[in-house]
Tab-separated table of C-alpha atoms in Angstrom:
chain	number	residue	atom	x	y	z
J	1	MET	CA	-14.415	8.667	-12.344
J	2	VAL	CA	-11.143	9.356	-10.529
J	3	LYS	CA	-11.590	9.343	-6.771
J	4	ARG	CA	-9.649	11.324	-4.209
J	5	LEU	CA	-6.796	9.290	-2.752
J	6	ILE	CA	-5.966	9.447	0.957
J	7	TRP	CA	-2.955	7.748	2.551
J	8	SER	CA	-3.654	6.751	6.183
J	9	ASN	CA	-1.034	7.511	8.814
J	10	GLU	CA	-0.403	3.765	9.117
J	11	ALA	CA	0.235	3.506	5.362
J	12	LYS	CA	2.562	6.512	5.444
J	13	ASP	CA	4.502	5.046	8.380
J	14	CYS	CA	4.840	1.624	6.730
J	15	ARG	CA	5.970	3.201	3.500
J	16	GLN	CA	8.589	5.300	5.290
J	17	LYS	CA	9.906	2.276	7.212
J	18	ILE	CA	10.257	0.336	3.960
J	19	PHE	CA	12.245	3.196	2.421
J	20	GLU	CA	14.467	3.513	5.503
J	21	PHE	CA	15.130	-0.238	5.510
J	22	TRP	CA	16.240	-0.241	1.874
J	23	ASN	CA	18.290	2.937	2.287
J	24	GLN	CA	20.175	1.243	5.117
J	25	GLN	CA	20.528	-2.102	3.304
J	26	THR	CA	21.801	-0.643	0.045
J	27	GLY	CA	23.522	2.502	1.297
J	28	SER	CA	21.629	4.383	-1.396
J	29	LYS	CA	18.193	5.863	-2.051
J	30	VAL	CA	17.988	4.493	-5.605
J	31	TYR	CA	15.917	1.407	-4.748
J	32	SER	CA	13.665	3.412	-2.407
J	33	ARG	CA	12.947	5.823	-5.250
J	34	LYS	CA	12.001	2.889	-7.487
J	35	LEU	CA	9.662	1.594	-4.791
J	36	ASN	CA	8.183	5.065	-4.359
J	37	THR	CA	7.423	5.145	-8.088
J	38	LEU	CA	5.921	1.650	-7.882
J	39	PHE	CA	3.683	2.622	-4.938
J	40	ASN	CA	2.583	5.880	-6.579
J	41	GLU	CA	1.770	4.177	-9.885
J	42	ALA	CA	-0.273	1.520	-8.083
J	43	ALA	CA	-2.119	4.202	-6.086
J	44	LYS	CA	-2.914	6.121	-9.268
J	45	LEU	CA	-4.198	2.943	-10.901
J	46	ILE	CA	-6.394	2.248	-7.862
J	47	SER	CA	-7.698	5.819	-7.968
J	48	ASN	CA	-8.695	5.410	-11.620
J	49	PHE	CA	-9.943	1.815	-11.330
J	50	PRO	CA	-10.965	1.137	-7.699
J	51	LYS	CA	-12.079	-2.436	-8.378
J	52	ILE	CA	-8.653	-3.429	-9.757
J	53	GLY	CA	-7.573	-4.916	-6.437
J	54	ARG	CA	-8.840	-8.271	-5.322
J	55	ILE	CA	-11.249	-8.536	-2.408
J	56	SER	CA	-9.270	-9.284	0.742
J	57	ASP	CA	-10.186	-11.304	3.817
J	58	PHE	CA	-10.865	-8.043	5.660
J	59	GLU	CA	-14.303	-6.432	5.509
J	60	ASN	CA	-14.656	-3.769	2.779
J	61	VAL	CA	-10.926	-3.892	2.049
J	62	ARG	CA	-9.281	-4.615	-1.295
J	63	VAL	CA	-5.642	-5.383	-1.974
J	64	LYS	CA	-3.400	-4.520	-4.928
J	65	ASN	CA	-0.322	-6.730	-5.326
J	66	MET	CA	2.986	-5.201	-6.435
J	67	LYS	CA	6.013	-7.496	-6.457
J	68	GLN	CA	6.555	-8.441	-2.791
J	69	TYR	CA	4.376	-5.587	-1.531
J	70	GLN	CA	0.642	-5.086	-1.200
J	71	LEU	CA	-1.490	-1.962	-0.909
J	72	PHE	CA	-4.580	-2.490	1.233
J	73	TYR	CA	-7.305	0.052	0.574
J	74	ARG	CA	-10.958	0.894	1.181
J	75	GLU	CA	-13.260	2.603	-1.298
J	76	THR	CA	-16.096	4.983	-0.408
J	77	GLU	CA	-18.355	6.984	-2.706
J	78	SER	CA	-16.009	9.958	-2.771
J	79	GLN	CA	-12.537	8.659	-1.960
J	80	ILE	CA	-10.118	5.788	-1.659
J	81	GLN	CA	-8.176	5.378	1.539
J	82	ILE	CA	-4.929	3.446	1.397
J	83	LEU	CA	-4.816	1.691	4.737
J	84	LEU	CA	-1.496	-0.092	4.634
J	85	VAL	CA	1.599	-0.831	2.561
J	86	TRP	CA	2.548	-4.405	3.424
J	87	ASP	CA	5.730	-6.354	2.762
J	88	THR	CA	4.483	-9.894	2.084
J	89	ARG	CA	7.620	-11.376	3.651
J	90	ARG	CA	6.467	-10.192	7.073
J	91	ASP	CA	4.527	-12.309	9.570
J	92	PRO	CA	0.875	-12.514	8.407
J	93	ASP	CA	-0.302	-12.491	12.037
J	94	GLU	CA	0.953	-8.895	12.254
J	95	LEU	CA	-1.208	-8.005	9.260
J	96	ASN	CA	-4.255	-9.469	10.992
J	97	LYS	CA	-3.558	-7.400	14.111
J	98	ILE	CA	-3.279	-4.187	12.102
J	99	LEU	CA	-6.301	-4.589	9.828
J	100	LYS	CA	-8.782	-6.272	12.198
């Protein structure tokens, strides 16, 4: 059963910052569009198959790996909430602060 997908404000903000970073680095939106497609495809996959992500170190949170990014999400009976889009090259202590 496909579950309703909700992007948290934190996930939306992280996603936007990633796009802005790559727009500035490349001077183009081409790579950001590719990342947007990657994130949307992963979210759709999670919506269809909620257990596809591995269990994370955070309570009731799963994680779906995509290249150097991760989608952290939580599943309930009726929906899936994407909590965070994380660039794995960032400091892991920051991740702990956000998700704890």
